[in-house]
Amino acid sequence: MVLEGNPEVGSPRTSDLQHRGNKGSCVLSSPGEDAQPGEEPIKYGELIVLGYNGCLASGDKGRRRSRLALSRRSHANGVKPDVMHHISTPLVSKIGRSTENMIDFVVTDTSPGGGAAEGPSAQSTISRYACRILCDRRPPYTARIYAAGFDASSNIFLGERAAKWRTPDGLMDGLTTNGVLVMHPAGGFSEDSAPGVWREISVCGNVYTLRDSRSAQQRGKLVENESNVLQDGSLIDLCGATLLWRTPAGLLRAPTLKQLEAQRQEANAARPQCPVGLSTLAFPSPARGRTAPDKQQPWVYVRCGHVHGYHGWGCRRERGPQERECPLCRLVGPYVPLWLGQEAGLCLDPGPPSHAFAPCGHVCSEKTARYWAQTPLPHGTHAFHAACPFCGAWLTGEHGCVRLIFQGPLD
């Protein structure tokens, strides 16, 4: 999919105003010579928005999607430095909005537990123009990320209170109000991956340590031995939504939807049973969506991992409506339905669905579960918390995930 944009957009200039709005936007562009007529678009990579498990609640439409493919456009529209202006009356300037043609896609704040933040009280903390990703038009098609902040005239704007400074070569650089953070995993995005260190990216693409708080005016320290080049598995946090960058080579190693469906059918073919009710359990088809659990839906005690069918006993109401006592091991904890993770790009390997995140109950392979359970995601102005990549729910418990213990059929 080629993301739509205006190929005639000029070269944005750096200025001194940035506006924060209710929806964040990203400008994806590719500098260089034009593609040949009739040439198949070259795919640079994909961005996957964490927390939606393969599809937005309202459906993937237009520029609002949970998974966005970046391909080479017919004409380059990358930005380059130009004249700097100091605006004394910033409110007079026409501020750009997410409907502008230069915007390739729009992301909204993701609520823990899945879905976009809704309601009049849910004010977004994502910058109106959150970030830019520029991709080289020639192999190896390197993708670089920059903090953005545009107005309707294609100028890069930085707000009055945004951190900004003049670089040694005479250019202006700065940070957007709530910042663009990036984390590159150690060892790539594979079975041997480990979380890296979160850094902040400037308008010019320089790398800095994190500020004391998300919107502090004092920038962090320059990290000269790191770059803004995106790697397979790099995480991009826009202060309200987090995106995962996958390269074409990385996606080839990821499990496919057919493989995930084959694993679901194989798990159901084993005919797991509730150890108490002795009813046969089965993971529902993804086509049914995450509706109310049916009679065969497997449920799990997330503290111990014992899988059961639904039952109404063992409640510990003094500890909350979801707190139940496992009839097999007597551990008390959340008792939730199991749902298969359906966004294959979030998986590190094609391993069997053996582990579930606590307390949401999303199921994936062991290595995928353990990686995300030890990956701290930015939250608020200075906090970090591991979360389920499929729904965005904060993880709890000692490990954030649990190995599932199924009982096979008795016959």
Short mmCIF file of C-alpha atoms in Angstrom, two decimals:
data_model
loop_
_atom_site.label_atom_id
_atom_site.label_comp_id
_atom_site.label_asym_id
_atom_site.label_seq_id
_atom_site.Cartn_x
_atom_site.Cartn_y
_atom_site.Cartn_z
CA MET A 1 0.00 0.00 0.00
CA VAL A 2 1.36 3.39 -1.02
CA LEU A 3 0.40 5.98 1.56
CA GLU A 4 -1.29 8.91 -0.06
CA GLY A 5 0.29 12.34 0.18
CA ASN A 6 0.77 15.52 -1.80
CA PRO A 7 3.77 15.05 -4.15
CA GLU A 8 3.93 18.80 -4.79
CA VAL A 9 4.64 19.78 -1.18
CA GLY A 10 7.59 22.12 -1.01
CA SER A 11 10.60 22.05 1.31
CA PRO A 12 9.54 22.92 4.87
CA ARG A 13 11.52 25.60 6.67
CA THR A 14 12.49 25.65 10.33
CA SER A 15 10.71 28.22 12.50
CA ASP A 16 9.89 28.88 16.16
CA LEU A 17 6.31 27.74 16.75
CA GLN A 18 4.77 24.35 17.30
CA HIS A 19 1.12 23.57 17.96
CA ARG A 20 -0.25 20.67 19.94
CA GLY A 21 -3.62 19.28 18.85
CA ASN A 22 -5.97 16.42 19.57
CA LYS A 23 -4.69 13.96 16.99
CA GLY A 24 -1.11 13.07 16.15
CA SER A 25 0.07 12.80 12.58
CA CYS A 26 3.16 11.48 10.88
CA VAL A 27 4.70 12.66 7.64
CA LEU A 28 6.29 9.78 5.75
CA SER A 29 8.46 10.84 2.86
CA SER A 30 11.26 9.60 0.63
CA PRO A 31 13.89 11.95 -0.80
CA GLY A 32 15.74 11.22 -4.02
CA GLU A 33 15.10 10.71 -7.70
CA ASP A 34 11.66 9.81 -9.04
CA ALA A 35 10.57 6.22 -9.57
CA GLN A 36 10.28 4.92 -13.12
CA PRO A 37 6.76 4.93 -14.66
CA GLY A 38 5.01 1.58 -14.30
CA GLU A 39 7.52 0.40 -11.74
CA GLU A 40 6.18 -1.75 -8.89
CA PRO A 41 6.29 0.31 -5.67
CA ILE A 42 9.21 -0.59 -3.43
CA LYS A 43 8.20 -1.33 0.14
CA TYR A 44 10.37 0.32 2.79
CA GLY A 45 8.73 -1.26 5.81
CA GLU A 46 5.63 -1.18 8.00
CA LEU A 47 4.55 0.63 11.13
CA ILE A 48 2.33 -1.30 13.55
CA VAL A 49 0.40 0.63 16.19
CA LEU A 50 0.53 -1.23 19.50
CA GLY A 51 -2.75 -2.01 21.24
CA TYR A 52 -5.13 -2.86 18.37
CA ASN A 53 -4.37 -6.54 17.61
CA GLY A 54 -4.54 -6.17 13.84
CA CYS A 55 -7.41 -3.74 13.28
CA LEU A 56 -8.82 -0.50 14.70
CA ALA A 57 -12.08 -0.88 16.62
CA SER A 58 -13.88 1.14 13.94
CA GLY A 59 -12.07 -0.63 11.10
CA ASP A 60 -8.95 0.32 9.15
CA LYS A 61 -9.94 3.14 6.82
CA GLY A 62 -7.95 5.64 4.81
CA ARG A 63 -5.12 7.20 6.80
CA ARG A 64 -6.36 5.71 10.09
CA ARG A 65 -5.02 2.18 10.33
CA SER A 66 -3.40 -0.08 12.88
CA ARG A 67 -0.79 -1.26 10.35
CA LEU A 68 0.72 1.09 7.78
CA ALA A 69 2.93 0.11 4.88
CA LEU A 70 5.54 2.61 3.66
CA SER A 71 6.28 2.40 -0.05
CA ARG A 72 8.23 4.56 -2.45
CA ARG A 73 6.02 7.29 -3.86
CA SER A 74 6.23 8.39 -7.49
CA HIS A 75 7.77 11.76 -6.56
CA ALA A 76 10.06 12.53 -3.65
CA ASN A 77 8.90 15.10 -1.09
CA GLY A 78 11.58 14.98 1.60
CA VAL A 79 12.29 18.09 3.64
CA LYS A 80 15.55 20.01 3.68
CA PRO A 81 16.89 23.00 5.66
CA ASP A 82 15.99 26.48 4.47
CA VAL A 83 15.48 29.98 5.89
CA MET A 84 14.81 30.38 9.63
CA HIS A 85 12.13 32.81 10.85
CA HIS A 86 11.41 34.14 14.34
CA ILE A 87 7.67 34.81 14.73
CA SER A 88 6.72 37.32 17.40
CA THR A 89 2.94 36.67 17.10
CA PRO A 90 2.66 32.90 16.70
CA LEU A 91 -1.12 32.81 17.12
CA VAL A 92 -1.51 34.72 13.84
CA SER A 93 0.19 31.87 11.97
CA LYS A 94 -2.14 29.29 10.43
CA ILE A 95 -1.50 26.05 12.20
CA GLY A 96 -1.73 22.84 10.26
CA ARG A 97 -4.24 20.15 11.11
CA SER A 98 -4.41 16.41 10.57
CA THR A 99 -6.51 16.92 7.44
CA GLU A 100 -3.62 18.47 5.53
CA ASN A 101 -2.54 16.70 2.32
CA MET A 102 1.06 16.39 3.48
CA ILE A 103 0.00 14.00 6.25
CA ASP A 104 0.28 10.36 5.26
CA PHE A 105 -1.50 8.87 8.28
CA VAL A 106 -3.12 9.85 11.55
CA VAL A 107 -2.77 8.12 14.92
CA THR A 108 -4.85 8.75 18.03
CA ASP A 109 -4.16 8.07 21.68
CA THR A 110 -4.40 4.40 22.64
CA SER A 111 -6.18 3.56 25.88
CA PRO A 112 -4.82 0.72 28.06
CA GLY A 113 -6.91 -2.32 27.28
CA GLY A 114 -7.24 -1.53 23.57
CA GLY A 115 -8.95 1.07 21.43
CA ALA A 116 -8.65 4.80 20.94
CA ALA A 117 -9.22 7.23 23.77
CA GLU A 118 -12.73 8.62 23.48
CA GLY A 119 -14.87 11.24 25.15
CA PRO A 120 -14.51 14.99 25.74
CA SER A 121 -12.17 14.46 28.70
CA ALA A 122 -9.67 12.43 26.67
CA GLN A 123 -7.35 15.23 25.56
CA SER A 124 -4.54 13.98 23.37
CA THR A 125 -0.90 14.47 24.27
CA ILE A 126 0.31 13.59 20.75
CA SER A 127 1.68 16.55 18.82
CA ARG A 128 -0.42 17.67 15.88
CA TYR A 129 2.45 16.76 13.56
CA ALA A 130 4.26 14.15 15.58
CA CYS A 131 7.16 12.85 13.49
CA ARG A 132 8.65 12.47 10.02
CA ILE A 133 10.13 9.31 8.56
CA LEU A 134 12.40 9.79 5.55
CA CYS A 135 13.40 6.76 3.49
CA ASP A 136 16.27 6.55 1.00
CA ARG A 137 14.99 5.75 -2.47
CA ARG A 138 17.98 3.53 -3.24
CA PRO A 139 19.09 0.28 -1.55
CA PRO A 140 19.31 -0.43 1.33
CA TYR A 141 16.36 1.99 1.64
CA THR A 142 17.46 3.31 5.02
CA ALA A 143 14.63 4.86 7.08
CA ARG A 144 15.37 7.75 9.44
CA ILE A 145 13.03 9.33 11.97
CA TYR A 146 12.79 12.99 12.95
CA ALA A 147 10.64 14.97 15.36
CA ALA A 148 8.23 17.09 13.36
CA GLY A 149 5.86 20.00 14.01
CA PHE A 150 4.44 21.46 10.78
CA ASP A 151 2.09 24.28 9.91
CA ALA A 152 -0.27 24.50 6.92
CA SER A 153 2.47 26.15 4.82
CA SER A 154 4.81 23.16 5.13
CA ASN A 155 7.07 24.95 7.60
CA ILE A 156 8.54 23.12 10.58
CA PHE A 157 7.32 24.93 13.69
CA LEU A 158 8.54 24.80 17.29
CA GLY A 159 6.44 26.24 20.09
CA GLU A 160 7.46 29.15 22.27
CA ARG A 161 8.12 26.86 25.24
CA ALA A 162 9.61 23.98 23.26
CA ALA A 163 13.27 23.20 23.78
CA LYS A 164 15.27 24.68 20.90
CA TRP A 165 18.86 25.67 20.16
CA ARG A 166 21.25 26.64 17.39
CA THR A 167 23.59 23.89 16.20
CA PRO A 168 27.35 24.41 15.57
CA ASP A 169 26.70 24.54 11.80
CA GLY A 170 24.22 27.40 12.20
CA LEU A 171 20.95 25.47 11.89
CA MET A 172 18.11 25.44 14.38
CA ASP A 173 17.27 22.21 16.17
CA GLY A 174 14.69 21.43 18.82
CA LEU A 175 12.29 19.00 20.47
CA THR A 176 8.53 18.83 20.12
CA THR A 177 6.42 19.63 23.16
CA ASN A 178 6.05 16.07 24.46
CA GLY A 179 8.85 14.55 22.43
CA VAL A 180 9.39 11.66 20.03
CA LEU A 181 11.08 8.73 21.78
CA VAL A 182 12.76 5.78 20.05
CA MET A 183 14.06 2.46 21.37
CA HIS A 184 16.18 0.10 19.24
CA PRO A 185 16.13 -3.51 20.53
CA ALA A 186 19.44 -5.25 21.18
CA GLY A 187 19.95 -8.11 18.73
CA GLY A 188 17.27 -6.93 16.33
CA PHE A 189 13.69 -8.16 16.49
CA SER A 190 14.22 -11.90 16.72
CA GLU A 191 14.22 -14.78 19.17
CA ASP A 192 17.37 -13.39 20.81
CA SER A 193 16.10 -9.82 21.19
CA ALA A 194 16.39 -7.77 24.35
CA PRO A 195 14.99 -4.28 25.03
CA GLY A 196 17.30 -1.35 24.33
CA VAL A 197 17.49 2.14 25.84
CA TRP A 198 14.87 4.82 25.17
CA ARG A 199 16.20 7.98 23.52
CA GLU A 200 14.67 11.22 22.25
CA ILE A 201 14.91 12.35 18.62
CA SER A 202 15.22 16.01 17.66
CA VAL A 203 13.82 17.87 14.66
CA CYS A 204 17.16 17.44 12.88
CA GLY A 205 17.31 13.75 13.74
CA ASN A 206 19.94 13.94 16.49
CA VAL A 207 19.76 11.50 19.41
CA TYR A 208 19.53 12.68 23.03
CA THR A 209 19.08 11.08 26.42
CA LEU A 210 15.61 11.55 27.90
CA ARG A 211 14.64 14.81 29.53
CA ASP A 212 13.86 14.90 33.25
CA SER A 213 10.18 14.89 32.31
CA ARG A 214 8.45 14.52 28.97
CA SER A 215 7.89 18.24 28.32
CA ALA A 216 10.86 19.76 30.21
CA GLN A 217 12.51 22.66 28.39
CA GLN A 218 16.03 21.43 29.10
CA ARG A 219 17.13 18.82 26.54
CA GLY A 220 19.04 15.69 27.47
CA LYS A 221 22.66 14.96 26.56
CA LEU A 222 23.65 14.37 22.95
CA VAL A 223 24.39 10.70 22.23
CA GLU A 224 26.95 10.93 19.46
CA ASN A 225 27.47 7.21 18.86
CA GLU A 226 23.78 6.51 18.13
CA SER A 227 21.67 7.49 15.12
CA ASN A 228 18.06 8.03 14.12
CA VAL A 229 18.13 5.12 11.65
CA LEU A 230 15.22 2.78 12.29
CA GLN A 231 16.00 -0.91 12.73
CA ASP A 232 13.72 -3.92 12.56
CA GLY A 233 11.85 -3.85 15.86
CA SER A 234 12.48 -0.18 16.69
CA LEU A 235 9.75 1.31 18.87
CA ILE A 236 8.53 4.87 18.32
CA ASP A 237 6.60 6.54 21.14
CA LEU A 238 4.58 9.68 20.38
CA CYS A 239 3.32 10.28 23.95
CA GLY A 240 -0.06 8.64 23.58
CA ALA A 241 0.62 5.93 21.01
CA THR A 242 3.53 3.57 20.40
CA LEU A 243 4.47 2.16 17.00
CA LEU A 244 6.66 -0.78 16.00
CA TRP A 245 8.84 -0.51 12.87
CA ARG A 246 9.24 -3.70 10.83
CA THR A 247 11.52 -4.00 7.81
CA PRO A 248 10.59 -6.17 4.80
CA ALA A 249 13.30 -8.67 5.79
CA GLY A 250 11.98 -8.79 9.34
CA LEU A 251 8.41 -9.34 8.18
CA LEU A 252 9.55 -12.33 6.12
CA ARG A 253 10.69 -13.96 9.37
CA ALA A 254 7.47 -13.13 11.19
CA PRO A 255 4.64 -15.67 11.31
CA THR A 256 1.86 -15.22 8.77
CA LEU A 257 -1.85 -15.07 9.45
CA LYS A 258 -2.12 -18.53 7.89
CA GLN A 259 0.43 -19.84 10.37
CA LEU A 260 -1.44 -18.27 13.29
CA GLU A 261 -4.68 -19.83 12.06
CA ALA A 262 -2.97 -23.23 11.67
CA GLN A 263 -1.74 -22.95 15.27
CA ARG A 264 -5.26 -22.15 16.47
CA GLN A 265 -6.68 -25.17 14.67
CA GLU A 266 -3.89 -27.40 15.99
CA ALA A 267 -4.51 -26.22 19.55
CA ASN A 268 -8.24 -26.92 19.17
CA ALA A 269 -7.56 -30.30 17.56
CA ALA A 270 -5.81 -31.38 20.78
CA ARG A 271 -9.25 -31.09 22.44
CA PRO A 272 -8.20 -29.41 25.67
CA GLN A 273 -10.71 -29.89 28.46
CA CYS A 274 -11.80 -28.05 31.54
CA PRO A 275 -10.29 -30.09 34.43
CA VAL A 276 -13.42 -29.55 36.51
CA GLY A 277 -16.37 -29.34 34.13
CA LEU A 278 -14.73 -31.75 31.64
CA SER A 279 -16.11 -29.72 28.72
CA THR A 280 -14.02 -29.43 25.55
CA LEU A 281 -12.45 -26.00 25.04
CA ALA A 282 -11.66 -24.19 21.77
CA PHE A 283 -10.15 -20.85 20.79
CA PRO A 284 -12.72 -18.86 18.77
CA SER A 285 -12.16 -17.93 15.13
CA PRO A 286 -10.62 -14.47 14.57
CA ALA A 287 -13.55 -13.70 12.27
CA ARG A 288 -15.82 -13.65 15.32
CA GLY A 289 -13.82 -10.80 16.82
CA ARG A 290 -13.40 -10.08 20.51
CA THR A 291 -17.05 -10.33 21.48
CA ALA A 292 -18.51 -11.95 24.60
CA PRO A 293 -16.84 -15.32 25.28
CA ASP A 294 -18.81 -18.36 24.10
CA LYS A 295 -19.37 -21.65 25.95
CA GLN A 296 -16.15 -23.25 24.64
CA GLN A 297 -13.92 -20.24 25.33
CA PRO A 298 -10.87 -21.19 27.43
CA TRP A 299 -10.36 -19.18 30.61
CA VAL A 300 -7.19 -18.94 32.70
CA TYR A 301 -6.14 -18.20 36.24
CA VAL A 302 -3.36 -15.77 35.42
CA ARG A 303 -1.36 -16.40 38.59
CA CYS A 304 -0.93 -20.13 38.03
CA GLY A 305 -1.76 -20.64 34.33
CA HIS A 306 -4.36 -23.39 34.81
CA VAL A 307 -6.82 -23.28 31.90
CA HIS A 308 -10.52 -23.98 32.55
CA GLY A 309 -13.88 -23.44 30.95
CA TYR A 310 -15.99 -20.67 32.41
CA HIS A 311 -17.50 -21.31 35.83
CA GLY A 312 -18.99 -19.17 38.55
CA TRP A 313 -17.41 -20.60 41.67
CA GLY A 314 -14.31 -19.57 43.62
CA CYS A 315 -15.12 -15.84 43.71
CA ARG A 316 -13.25 -13.70 46.22
CA ARG A 317 -15.45 -10.63 46.16
CA GLU A 318 -13.49 -8.92 48.91
CA ARG A 319 -10.59 -8.75 46.44
CA GLY A 320 -12.54 -7.72 43.33
CA PRO A 321 -15.04 -9.24 40.84
CA GLN A 322 -12.33 -10.92 38.74
CA GLU A 323 -10.46 -12.48 41.66
CA ARG A 324 -11.02 -16.24 41.78
CA GLU A 325 -9.46 -19.20 43.58
CA CYS A 326 -8.08 -21.85 41.24
CA PRO A 327 -9.72 -25.19 42.15
CA LEU A 328 -6.52 -27.06 41.27
CA CYS A 329 -3.81 -25.15 43.17
CA ARG A 330 -5.83 -22.72 45.34
CA LEU A 331 -3.97 -19.62 44.15
CA VAL A 332 -6.18 -16.52 44.06
CA GLY A 333 -5.95 -14.06 41.21
CA PRO A 334 -7.59 -12.71 38.06
CA TYR A 335 -9.66 -15.19 36.06
CA VAL A 336 -10.00 -14.06 32.43
CA PRO A 337 -10.87 -15.46 28.98
CA LEU A 338 -8.03 -16.31 26.59
CA TRP A 339 -7.72 -14.52 23.24
CA LEU A 340 -5.18 -15.29 20.54
CA GLY A 341 -2.88 -12.45 19.47
CA GLN A 342 -3.78 -11.74 15.83
CA GLU A 343 -1.18 -9.10 14.85
CA ALA A 344 1.58 -11.31 13.45
CA GLY A 345 4.03 -8.42 13.12
CA LEU A 346 4.26 -8.17 16.91
CA CYS A 347 5.52 -11.75 17.22
CA LEU A 348 9.23 -12.52 17.51
CA ASP A 349 8.89 -16.10 16.30
CA PRO A 350 6.31 -18.56 14.93
CA GLY A 351 6.28 -20.58 18.14
CA PRO A 352 3.10 -22.20 19.48
CA PRO A 353 0.63 -20.16 21.56
CA SER A 354 1.86 -21.29 24.95
CA HIS A 355 1.83 -18.15 27.11
CA ALA A 356 -0.69 -15.48 28.06
CA PHE A 357 -0.18 -11.90 29.19
CA ALA A 358 -1.46 -11.03 32.65
CA PRO A 359 -4.05 -9.82 33.27
CA CYS A 360 -5.58 -9.40 29.77
CA GLY A 361 -5.29 -13.02 28.60
CA HIS A 362 -3.84 -12.44 25.11
CA VAL A 363 -1.99 -15.56 23.95
CA CYS A 364 1.25 -15.83 21.94
CA SER A 365 4.55 -17.74 21.89
CA GLU A 366 6.81 -17.90 24.93
CA LYS A 367 9.59 -15.74 23.44
CA THR A 368 7.13 -13.11 22.25
CA ALA A 369 5.46 -12.97 25.67
CA ARG A 370 8.73 -12.72 27.59
CA TYR A 371 10.14 -10.01 25.29
CA TRP A 372 7.16 -7.69 25.64
CA ALA A 373 6.84 -8.42 29.35
CA GLN A 374 10.35 -7.04 29.92
CA THR A 375 10.00 -4.08 27.52
CA PRO A 376 9.12 -0.85 29.39
CA LEU A 377 6.88 1.44 27.34
CA PRO A 378 6.68 5.18 28.10
CA HIS A 379 3.64 6.24 30.07
CA GLY A 380 2.77 9.79 31.08
CA THR A 381 5.49 12.39 31.57
CA HIS A 382 8.22 10.24 33.07
CA ALA A 383 6.90 6.75 33.89
CA PHE A 384 7.50 3.45 32.07
CA HIS A 385 5.40 0.31 32.22
CA ALA A 386 5.34 -3.00 30.34
CA ALA A 387 2.11 -3.56 28.40
CA CYS A 388 0.45 -6.18 26.24
CA PRO A 389 1.31 -5.30 22.62
CA PHE A 390 -2.05 -6.64 21.41
CA CYS A 391 -4.35 -4.53 23.60
CA GLY A 392 -2.12 -2.07 25.49
CA ALA A 393 -3.17 -3.29 28.95
CA TRP A 394 -0.52 -2.79 31.62
CA LEU A 395 1.03 -6.05 32.68
CA THR A 396 0.85 -7.24 36.28
CA GLY A 397 2.34 -9.99 38.38
CA GLU A 398 5.94 -11.02 38.86
CA HIS A 399 6.63 -11.86 35.23
CA GLY A 400 3.83 -10.10 33.32
CA CYS A 401 2.92 -13.36 31.59
CA VAL A 402 2.17 -16.96 32.49
CA ARG A 403 2.69 -20.37 30.90
CA LEU A 404 -0.65 -21.97 30.02
CA ILE A 405 -1.40 -25.38 31.56
CA PHE A 406 -3.97 -27.29 29.50
CA GLN A 407 -5.55 -30.62 30.38
CA GLY A 408 -5.90 -33.02 27.48
CA PRO A 409 -8.95 -35.22 26.80
CA LEU A 410 -9.53 -38.13 29.14
CA ASP A 411 -10.36 -40.63 26.38
#
